[in-house]
């Protein structure tokens, strides 16, 4: 499979994901590259990830994970992080979710959406989780909703005029992804971003995903080998 570079003829991108840590397991290294180039990237999270630490009550975990996400975003040059307050673990691709994402697209006016994989499975064959699927699907639909004043007209009443400027969607680690971002120079910042999720990583125990350096370098090296660079992150690129 020929791996093509992800297009970089854009200035503004909005990442829309389900949980804190979703971007940090790979895509954040690409975000670090883009912000270093002077591009603007913002984050919108559907949940606070409050159900993500088994040994911690959600009322405690939610604020902690929001703080860790903001720290992780800062490590890769992102200073805009918004939370939509949907319930972690039971997100559905509802009209309410589409509307709330469309509102953020109209607010921030991105040319690109950055999403996590929302297919049923990962590229390595493992089953994806429900929140990832729901948020990704809603975000793709919201990209079009944002440009149509007759879809969610209440957004116009709130002062958010239509924005039809989203030209592409970048889906991180989608099965069959054929585009890559060379992150050889920025993977250290991606690792720092994931390390910011300290309590979440502790909650994972001693599994392979709990070591940011080992996990991110190993995964990025595989993608890099296919692309002819040291480290890379894979994306599916969808034109709108």
Coordinates of C-alpha atoms in Angstrom, one line a residue, residues 11 21 62 66 86 123 150-153 164 190 233 239:
X11 CA -4.8 26.9 8.5
X21 CA -6.6 10.6 26.0
X62 CA -14.2 13.9 35.6
X66 CA -10.4 17.4 32.2
X86 CA -22.3 14.2 27.5
X123 CA -6.9 -1.4 11.9
X150 CA -32.0 25.4 7.9
X151 CA -30.6 22.5 10.0
X152 CA -30.6 23.5 13.7
X153 CA -32.0 27.0 13.0
X164 CA -19.5 25.5 5.2
X190 CA 3.2 13.6 21.7
X233 CA 0.8 8.7 12.3
X239 CA -13.0 15.1 1.2

